[in-house]
PDB file of C-alpha atoms and ligand atoms in Angstrom:
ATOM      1  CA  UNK A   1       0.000   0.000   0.000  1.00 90.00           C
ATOM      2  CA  UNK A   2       1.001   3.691  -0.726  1.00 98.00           C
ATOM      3  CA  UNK A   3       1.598   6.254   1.032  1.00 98.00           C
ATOM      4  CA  UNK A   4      -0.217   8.800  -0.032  1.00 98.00           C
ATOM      5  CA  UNK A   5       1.075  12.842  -0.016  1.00 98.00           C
ATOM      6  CA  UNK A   6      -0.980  15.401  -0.617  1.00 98.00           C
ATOM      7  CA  UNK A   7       0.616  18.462  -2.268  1.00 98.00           C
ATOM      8  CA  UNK A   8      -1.060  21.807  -0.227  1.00 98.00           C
ATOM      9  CA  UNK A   9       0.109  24.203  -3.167  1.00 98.00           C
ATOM     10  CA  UNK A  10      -3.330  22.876  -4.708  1.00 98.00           C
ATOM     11  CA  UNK A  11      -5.035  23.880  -1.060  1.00 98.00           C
ATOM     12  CA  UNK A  12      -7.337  26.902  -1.147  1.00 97.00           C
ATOM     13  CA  UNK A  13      -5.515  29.395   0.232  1.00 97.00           C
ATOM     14  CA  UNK A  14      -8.016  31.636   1.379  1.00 97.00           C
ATOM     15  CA  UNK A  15      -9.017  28.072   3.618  1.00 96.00           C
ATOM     16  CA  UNK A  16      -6.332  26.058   4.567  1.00 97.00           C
ATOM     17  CA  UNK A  17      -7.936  25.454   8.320  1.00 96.00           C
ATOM     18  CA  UNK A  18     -10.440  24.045   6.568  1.00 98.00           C
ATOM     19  CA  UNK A  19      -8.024  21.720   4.097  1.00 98.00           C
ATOM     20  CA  UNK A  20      -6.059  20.313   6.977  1.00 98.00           C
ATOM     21  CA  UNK A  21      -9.083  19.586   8.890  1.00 98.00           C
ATOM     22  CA  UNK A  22     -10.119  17.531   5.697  1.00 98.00           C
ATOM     23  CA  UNK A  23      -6.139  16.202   5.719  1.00 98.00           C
ATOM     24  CA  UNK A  24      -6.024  15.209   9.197  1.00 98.00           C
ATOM     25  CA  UNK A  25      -9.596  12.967   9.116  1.00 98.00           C
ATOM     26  CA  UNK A  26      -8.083  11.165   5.437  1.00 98.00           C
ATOM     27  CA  UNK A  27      -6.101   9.015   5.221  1.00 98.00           C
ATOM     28  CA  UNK A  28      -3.698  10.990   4.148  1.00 98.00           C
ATOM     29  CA  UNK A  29       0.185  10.243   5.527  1.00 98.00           C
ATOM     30  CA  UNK A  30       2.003  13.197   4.839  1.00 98.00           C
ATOM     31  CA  UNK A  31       1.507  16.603   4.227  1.00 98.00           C
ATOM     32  CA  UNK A  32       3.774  17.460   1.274  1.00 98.00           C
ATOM     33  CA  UNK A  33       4.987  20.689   1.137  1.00 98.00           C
ATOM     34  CA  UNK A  34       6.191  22.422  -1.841  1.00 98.00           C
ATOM     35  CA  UNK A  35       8.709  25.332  -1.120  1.00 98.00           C
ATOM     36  CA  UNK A  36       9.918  27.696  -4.975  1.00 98.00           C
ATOM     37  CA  UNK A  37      12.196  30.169  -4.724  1.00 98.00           C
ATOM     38  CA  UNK A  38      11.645  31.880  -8.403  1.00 98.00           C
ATOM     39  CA  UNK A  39      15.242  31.218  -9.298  1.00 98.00           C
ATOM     40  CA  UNK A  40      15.541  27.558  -9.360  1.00 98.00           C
ATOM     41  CA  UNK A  41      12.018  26.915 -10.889  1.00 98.00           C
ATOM     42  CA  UNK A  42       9.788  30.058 -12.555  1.00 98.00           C
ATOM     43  CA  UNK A  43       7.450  30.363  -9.439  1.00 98.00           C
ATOM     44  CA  UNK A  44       7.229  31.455  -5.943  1.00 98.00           C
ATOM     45  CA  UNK A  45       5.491  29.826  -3.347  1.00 98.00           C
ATOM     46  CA  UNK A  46       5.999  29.682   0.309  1.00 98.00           C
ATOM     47  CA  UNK A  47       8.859  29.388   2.933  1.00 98.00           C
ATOM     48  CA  UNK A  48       9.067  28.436   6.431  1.00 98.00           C
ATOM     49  CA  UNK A  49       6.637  30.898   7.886  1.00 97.00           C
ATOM     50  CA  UNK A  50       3.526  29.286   6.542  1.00 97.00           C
ATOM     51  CA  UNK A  51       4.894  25.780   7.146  1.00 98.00           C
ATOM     52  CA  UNK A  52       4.855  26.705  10.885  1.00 98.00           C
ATOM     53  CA  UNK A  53       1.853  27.026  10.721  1.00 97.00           C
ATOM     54  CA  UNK A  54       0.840  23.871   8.978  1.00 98.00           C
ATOM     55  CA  UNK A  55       3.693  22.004  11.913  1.00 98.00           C
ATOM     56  CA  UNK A  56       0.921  23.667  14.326  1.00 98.00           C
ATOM     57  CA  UNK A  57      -2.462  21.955  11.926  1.00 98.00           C
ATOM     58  CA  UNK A  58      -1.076  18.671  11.800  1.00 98.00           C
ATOM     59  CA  UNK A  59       0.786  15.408  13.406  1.00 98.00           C
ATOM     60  CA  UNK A  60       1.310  13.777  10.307  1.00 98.00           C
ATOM     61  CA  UNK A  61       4.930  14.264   8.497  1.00 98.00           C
ATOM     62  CA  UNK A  62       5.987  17.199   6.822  1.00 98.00           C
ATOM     63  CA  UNK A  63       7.572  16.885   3.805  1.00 98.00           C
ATOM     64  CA  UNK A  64       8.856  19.728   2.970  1.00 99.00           C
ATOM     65  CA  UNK A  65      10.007  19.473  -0.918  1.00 98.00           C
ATOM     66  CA  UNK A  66      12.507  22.270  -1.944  1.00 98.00           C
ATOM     67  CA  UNK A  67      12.593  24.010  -5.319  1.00 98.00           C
ATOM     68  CA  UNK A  68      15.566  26.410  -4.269  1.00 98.00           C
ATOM     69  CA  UNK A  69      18.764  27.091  -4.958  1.00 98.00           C
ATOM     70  CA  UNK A  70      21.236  27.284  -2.168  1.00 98.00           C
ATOM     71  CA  UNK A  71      19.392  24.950   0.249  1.00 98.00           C
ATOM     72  CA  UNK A  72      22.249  24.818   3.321  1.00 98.00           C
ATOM     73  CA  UNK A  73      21.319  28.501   3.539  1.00 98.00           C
ATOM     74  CA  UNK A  74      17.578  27.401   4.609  1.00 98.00           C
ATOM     75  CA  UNK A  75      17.859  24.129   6.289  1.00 98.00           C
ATOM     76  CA  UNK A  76      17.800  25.186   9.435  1.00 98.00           C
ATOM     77  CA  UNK A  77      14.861  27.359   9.347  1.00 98.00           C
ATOM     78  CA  UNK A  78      12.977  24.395   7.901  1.00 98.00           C
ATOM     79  CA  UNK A  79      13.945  22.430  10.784  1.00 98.00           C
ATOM     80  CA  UNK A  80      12.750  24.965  13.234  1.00 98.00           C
ATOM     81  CA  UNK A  81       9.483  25.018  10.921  1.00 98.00           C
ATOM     82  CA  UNK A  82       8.855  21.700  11.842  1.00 98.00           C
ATOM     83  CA  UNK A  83       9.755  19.919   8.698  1.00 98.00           C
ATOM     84  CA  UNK A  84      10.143  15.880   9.501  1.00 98.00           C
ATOM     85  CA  UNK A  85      11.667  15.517   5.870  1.00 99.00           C
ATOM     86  CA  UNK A  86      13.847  17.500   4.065  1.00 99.00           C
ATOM     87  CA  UNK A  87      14.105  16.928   0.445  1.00 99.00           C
ATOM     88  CA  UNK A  88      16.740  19.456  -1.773  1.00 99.00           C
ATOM     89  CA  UNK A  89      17.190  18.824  -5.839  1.00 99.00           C
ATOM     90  CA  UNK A  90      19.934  16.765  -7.204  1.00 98.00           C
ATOM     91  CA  UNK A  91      20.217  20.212  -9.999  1.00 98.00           C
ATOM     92  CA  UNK A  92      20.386  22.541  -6.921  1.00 98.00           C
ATOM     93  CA  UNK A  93      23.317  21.179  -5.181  1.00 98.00           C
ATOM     94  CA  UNK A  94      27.138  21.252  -5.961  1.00 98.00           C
ATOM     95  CA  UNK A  95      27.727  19.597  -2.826  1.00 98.00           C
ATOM     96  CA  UNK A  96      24.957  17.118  -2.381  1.00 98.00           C
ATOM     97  CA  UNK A  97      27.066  15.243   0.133  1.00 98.00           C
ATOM     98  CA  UNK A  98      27.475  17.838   1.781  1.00 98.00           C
ATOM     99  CA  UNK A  99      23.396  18.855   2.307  1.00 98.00           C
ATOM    100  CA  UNK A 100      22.693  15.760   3.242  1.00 98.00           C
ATOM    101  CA  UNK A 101      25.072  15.492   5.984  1.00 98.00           C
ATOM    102  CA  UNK A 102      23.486  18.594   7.180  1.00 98.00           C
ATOM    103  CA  UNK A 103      20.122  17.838   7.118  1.00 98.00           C
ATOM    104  CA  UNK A 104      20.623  14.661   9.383  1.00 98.00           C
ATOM    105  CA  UNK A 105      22.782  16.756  11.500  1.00 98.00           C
ATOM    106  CA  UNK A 106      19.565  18.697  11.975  1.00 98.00           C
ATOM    107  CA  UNK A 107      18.391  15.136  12.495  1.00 98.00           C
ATOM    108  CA  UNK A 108      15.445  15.317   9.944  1.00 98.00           C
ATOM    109  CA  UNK A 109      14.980  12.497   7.169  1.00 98.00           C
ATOM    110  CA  UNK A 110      16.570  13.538   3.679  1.00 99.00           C
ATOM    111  CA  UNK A 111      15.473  13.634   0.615  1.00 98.00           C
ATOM    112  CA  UNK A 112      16.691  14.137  -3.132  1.00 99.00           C
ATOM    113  CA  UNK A 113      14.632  15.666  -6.187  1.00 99.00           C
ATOM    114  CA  UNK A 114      15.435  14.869  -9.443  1.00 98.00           C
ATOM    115  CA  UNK A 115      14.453  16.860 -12.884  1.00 98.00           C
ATOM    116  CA  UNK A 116      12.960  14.593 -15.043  1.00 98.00           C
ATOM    117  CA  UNK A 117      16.046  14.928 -17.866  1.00 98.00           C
ATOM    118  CA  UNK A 118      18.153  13.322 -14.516  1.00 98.00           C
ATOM    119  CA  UNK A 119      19.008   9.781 -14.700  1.00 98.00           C
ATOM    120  CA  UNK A 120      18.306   7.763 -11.473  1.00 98.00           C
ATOM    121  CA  UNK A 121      21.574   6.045 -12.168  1.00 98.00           C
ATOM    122  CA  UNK A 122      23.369  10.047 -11.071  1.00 98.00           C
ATOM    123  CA  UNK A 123      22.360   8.830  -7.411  1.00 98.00           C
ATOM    124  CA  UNK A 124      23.886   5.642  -7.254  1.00 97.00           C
ATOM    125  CA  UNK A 125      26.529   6.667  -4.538  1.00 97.00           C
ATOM    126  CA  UNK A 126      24.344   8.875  -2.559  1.00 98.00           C
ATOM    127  CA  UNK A 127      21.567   6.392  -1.787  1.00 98.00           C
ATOM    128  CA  UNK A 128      23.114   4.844   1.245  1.00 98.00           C
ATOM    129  CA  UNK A 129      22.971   8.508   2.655  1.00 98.00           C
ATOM    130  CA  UNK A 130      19.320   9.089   2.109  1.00 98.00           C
ATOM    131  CA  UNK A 131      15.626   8.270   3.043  1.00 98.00           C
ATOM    132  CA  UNK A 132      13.725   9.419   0.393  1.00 98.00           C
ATOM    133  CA  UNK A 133      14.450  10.018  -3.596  1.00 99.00           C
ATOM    134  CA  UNK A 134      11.152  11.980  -5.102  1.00 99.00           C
ATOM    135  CA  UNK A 135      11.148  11.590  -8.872  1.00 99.00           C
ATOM    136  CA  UNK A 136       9.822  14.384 -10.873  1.00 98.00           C
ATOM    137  CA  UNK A 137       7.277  13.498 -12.930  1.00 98.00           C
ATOM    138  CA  UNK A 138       6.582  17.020 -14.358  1.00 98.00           C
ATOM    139  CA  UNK A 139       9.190  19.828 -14.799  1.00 98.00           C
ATOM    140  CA  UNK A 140       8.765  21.534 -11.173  1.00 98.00           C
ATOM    141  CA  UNK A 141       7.151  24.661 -10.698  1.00 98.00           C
ATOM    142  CA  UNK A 142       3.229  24.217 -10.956  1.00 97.00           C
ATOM    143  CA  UNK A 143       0.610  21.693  -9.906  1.00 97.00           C
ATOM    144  CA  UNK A 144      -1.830  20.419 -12.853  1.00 97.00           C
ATOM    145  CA  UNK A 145       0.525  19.223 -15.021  1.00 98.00           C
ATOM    146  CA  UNK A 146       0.610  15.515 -17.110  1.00 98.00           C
ATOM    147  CA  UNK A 147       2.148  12.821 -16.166  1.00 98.00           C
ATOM    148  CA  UNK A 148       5.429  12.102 -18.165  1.00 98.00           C
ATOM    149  CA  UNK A 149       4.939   8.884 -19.022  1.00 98.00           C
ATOM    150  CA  UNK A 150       8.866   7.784 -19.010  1.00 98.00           C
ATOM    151  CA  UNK A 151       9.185   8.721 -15.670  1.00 98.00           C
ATOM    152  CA  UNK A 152       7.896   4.783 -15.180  1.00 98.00           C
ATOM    153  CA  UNK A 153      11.197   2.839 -16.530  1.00 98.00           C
ATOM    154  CA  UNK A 154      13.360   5.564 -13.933  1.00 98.00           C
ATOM    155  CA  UNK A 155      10.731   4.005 -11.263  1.00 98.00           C
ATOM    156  CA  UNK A 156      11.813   0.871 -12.586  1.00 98.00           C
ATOM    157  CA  UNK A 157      15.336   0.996 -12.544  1.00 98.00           C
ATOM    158  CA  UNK A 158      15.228   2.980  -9.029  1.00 98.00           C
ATOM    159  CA  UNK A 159      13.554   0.358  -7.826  1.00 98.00           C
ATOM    160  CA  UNK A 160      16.102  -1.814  -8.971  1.00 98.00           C
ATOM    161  CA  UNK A 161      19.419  -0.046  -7.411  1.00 98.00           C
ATOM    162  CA  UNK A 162      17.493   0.086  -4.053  1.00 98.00           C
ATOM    163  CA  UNK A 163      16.452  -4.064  -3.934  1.00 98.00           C
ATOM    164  CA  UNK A 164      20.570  -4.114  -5.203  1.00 96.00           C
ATOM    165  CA  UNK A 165      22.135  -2.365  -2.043  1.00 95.00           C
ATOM    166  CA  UNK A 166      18.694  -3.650   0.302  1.00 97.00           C
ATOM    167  CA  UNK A 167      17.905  -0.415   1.191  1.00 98.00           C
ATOM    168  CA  UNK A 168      15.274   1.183   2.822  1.00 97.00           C
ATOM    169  CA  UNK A 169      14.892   4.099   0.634  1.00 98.00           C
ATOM    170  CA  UNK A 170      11.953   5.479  -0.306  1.00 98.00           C
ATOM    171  CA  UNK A 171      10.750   6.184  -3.706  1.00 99.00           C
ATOM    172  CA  UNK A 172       8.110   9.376  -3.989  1.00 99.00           C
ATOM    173  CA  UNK A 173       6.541  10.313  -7.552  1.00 98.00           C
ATOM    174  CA  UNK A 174       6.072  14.058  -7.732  1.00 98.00           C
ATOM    175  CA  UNK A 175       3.813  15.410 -10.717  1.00 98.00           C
ATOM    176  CA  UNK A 176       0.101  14.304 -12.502  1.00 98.00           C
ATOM    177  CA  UNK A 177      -0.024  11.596 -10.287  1.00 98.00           C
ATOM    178  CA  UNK A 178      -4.154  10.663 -11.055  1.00 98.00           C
ATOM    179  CA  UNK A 179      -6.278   7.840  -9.996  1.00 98.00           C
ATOM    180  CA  UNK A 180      -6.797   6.735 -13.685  1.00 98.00           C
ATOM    181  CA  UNK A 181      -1.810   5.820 -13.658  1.00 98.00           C
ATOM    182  CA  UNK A 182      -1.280   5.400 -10.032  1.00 98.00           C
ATOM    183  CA  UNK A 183      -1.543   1.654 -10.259  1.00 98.00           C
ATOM    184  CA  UNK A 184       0.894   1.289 -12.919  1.00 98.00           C
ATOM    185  CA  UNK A 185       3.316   3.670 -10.631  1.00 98.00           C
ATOM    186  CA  UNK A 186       2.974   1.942  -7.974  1.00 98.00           C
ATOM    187  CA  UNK A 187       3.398  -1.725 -10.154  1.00 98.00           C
ATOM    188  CA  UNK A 188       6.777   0.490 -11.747  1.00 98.00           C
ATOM    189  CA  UNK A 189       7.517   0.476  -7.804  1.00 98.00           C
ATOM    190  CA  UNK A 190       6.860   3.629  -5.943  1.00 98.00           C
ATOM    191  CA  UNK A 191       6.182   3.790  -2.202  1.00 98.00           C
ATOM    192  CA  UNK A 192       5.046   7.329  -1.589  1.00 98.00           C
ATOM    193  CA  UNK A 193       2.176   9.200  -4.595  1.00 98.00           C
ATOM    194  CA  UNK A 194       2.239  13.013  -4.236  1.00 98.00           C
ATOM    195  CA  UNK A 195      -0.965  14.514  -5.114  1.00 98.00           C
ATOM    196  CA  UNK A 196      -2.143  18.306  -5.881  1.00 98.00           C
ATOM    197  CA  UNK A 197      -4.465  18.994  -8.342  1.00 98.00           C
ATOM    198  CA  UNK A 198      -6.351  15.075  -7.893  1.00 98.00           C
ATOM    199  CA  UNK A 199      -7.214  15.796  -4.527  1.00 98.00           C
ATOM    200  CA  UNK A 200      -8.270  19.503  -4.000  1.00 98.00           C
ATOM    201  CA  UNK A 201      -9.433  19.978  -7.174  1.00 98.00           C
ATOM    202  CA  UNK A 202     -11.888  16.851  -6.776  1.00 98.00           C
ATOM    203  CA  UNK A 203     -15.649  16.790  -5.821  1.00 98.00           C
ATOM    204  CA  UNK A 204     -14.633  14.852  -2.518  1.00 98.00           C
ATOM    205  CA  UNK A 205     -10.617  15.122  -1.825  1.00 98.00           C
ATOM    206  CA  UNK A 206     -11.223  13.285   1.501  1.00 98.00           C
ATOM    207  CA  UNK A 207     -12.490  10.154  -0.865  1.00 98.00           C
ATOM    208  CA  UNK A 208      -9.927  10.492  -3.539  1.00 98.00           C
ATOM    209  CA  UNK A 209      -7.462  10.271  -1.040  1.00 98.00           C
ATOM    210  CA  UNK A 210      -9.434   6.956   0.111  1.00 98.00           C
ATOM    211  CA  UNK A 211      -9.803   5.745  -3.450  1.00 98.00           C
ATOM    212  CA  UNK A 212      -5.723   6.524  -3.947  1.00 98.00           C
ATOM    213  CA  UNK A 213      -5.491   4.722  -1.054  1.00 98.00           C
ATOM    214  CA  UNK A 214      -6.770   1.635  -1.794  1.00 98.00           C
ATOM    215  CA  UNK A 215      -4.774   1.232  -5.237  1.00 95.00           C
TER     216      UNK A 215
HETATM  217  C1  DX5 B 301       5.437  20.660  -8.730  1.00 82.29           C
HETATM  218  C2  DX5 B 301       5.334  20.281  -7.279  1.00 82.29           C
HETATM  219  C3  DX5 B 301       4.281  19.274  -7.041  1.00 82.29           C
HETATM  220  C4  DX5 B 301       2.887  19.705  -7.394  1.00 82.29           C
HETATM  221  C5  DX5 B 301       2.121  18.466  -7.802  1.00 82.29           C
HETATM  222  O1  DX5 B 301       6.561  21.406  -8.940  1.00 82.29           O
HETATM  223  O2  DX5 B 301       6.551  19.755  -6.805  1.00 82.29           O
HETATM  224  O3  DX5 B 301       4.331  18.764  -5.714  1.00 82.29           O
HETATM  225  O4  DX5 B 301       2.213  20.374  -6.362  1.00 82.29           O
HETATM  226  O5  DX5 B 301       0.886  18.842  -8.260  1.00 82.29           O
HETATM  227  P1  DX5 B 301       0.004  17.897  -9.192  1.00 82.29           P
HETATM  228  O6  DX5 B 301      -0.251  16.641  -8.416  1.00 82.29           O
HETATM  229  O7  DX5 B 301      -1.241  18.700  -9.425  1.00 82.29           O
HETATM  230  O8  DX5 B 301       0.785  17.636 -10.441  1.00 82.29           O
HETATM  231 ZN1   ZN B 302       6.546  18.662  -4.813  1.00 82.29          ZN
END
């Protein structure tokens, strides 16, 4: 079974009490949070004020995804934010090493992004450091986007260098994740199904999470 992370940068902002009540009754597990810095990606979105305030809304995990260039400068802040995982781009970071040894300093889990043009073979000697790897399945920067569909062979070969080394890693798709392909992403092998624009933009998110759920 999935886990199942719903992106809030599809939340109505004008009502987020009332999406994280809906959150926190589904059976939602984490609360994926997407953080653009309108240098790394073409869009802004939110920093580590707001999640504060979603740390306050909710006990499930924070996954805090970041779209931003020099992440060591912000890792920190996250951490006081209450982010449980901590997940910087592959693209973003000259010294990926070095991030991640600083985000489990800061002793949250750690996560790395990857563009969809990345090959999942680029993280081959950094997944004994790691928790998480989220695979873009859209170029980052907006919700609502398709599905690209060859993002299901880097599942597959992911899924492969993980069973190799018999690690615990886990692998998160990112992007046009639906209820019509995530059966064939979770066959490709993914563990965790971020969702924006499926949930919050459905009649009843509460039972699309349910209905993602039971995939
Ligand atoms: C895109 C973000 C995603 C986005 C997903 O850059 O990283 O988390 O919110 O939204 P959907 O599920 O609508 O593609
Ligand atoms: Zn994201």
């Amino acid at each position: 079974m999935a886990l199942i992370a719903p992106s809030l940068l599809s939340a109505n902002f004008l009502n987020l009490e009332a999406d994280c009540t809906m959150l926190n009754q589904s059976q939602a597990d984490w609360y994926h949070l997407d953080v653009m810095d309108g240098r790394f990606v073409p869009n802004i979105s939110f920093g580590p004020m707001l999640i504060d305030f979603f740390r306050k809304a909710t006990s499930k995990v924070c996954d805090v995804h970041l779209m931003i260039q020099e992440p060591e400068k912000y890792a920190e802040a996250f951490k006081k934010a209450g982010a449980d995982i901590l997940t910087v781009h592959y693209e973003a970071c000259t010294h990926l090493h070095r991030n991640i040894q600083q985000i489990k300093s800061l002793e949250m889990q750690a996560g790395v992004a990857i563009n969809p043009h990345t090959p999942v073979e680029l993280l081959r000697d950094i997944l004994q450091d790691i928790d998480v790897v989220c695979i873009m399945s859209v170029n980052p920067g907006f919700g609502g986007q398709s599905f690209i569909p060859h993002t299901l062979n880097k599942i597959k070969r992911l899924r492969e260098m993980i069973d190799e080394q018999f690690l615990k890693v886990k692998i998160e798709i990112d992007g046009g994740v639906t209820l019509a392909n995530a059966k064939s992403i979770i066959d490709a092998g993914a563990d965790v199904l971020v969702a924006g624009n499926t949930v919050f933009k459905s009649a009843n998110p509460m039972e699309t999470i349910a209905a993602l759920k039971a995939i």
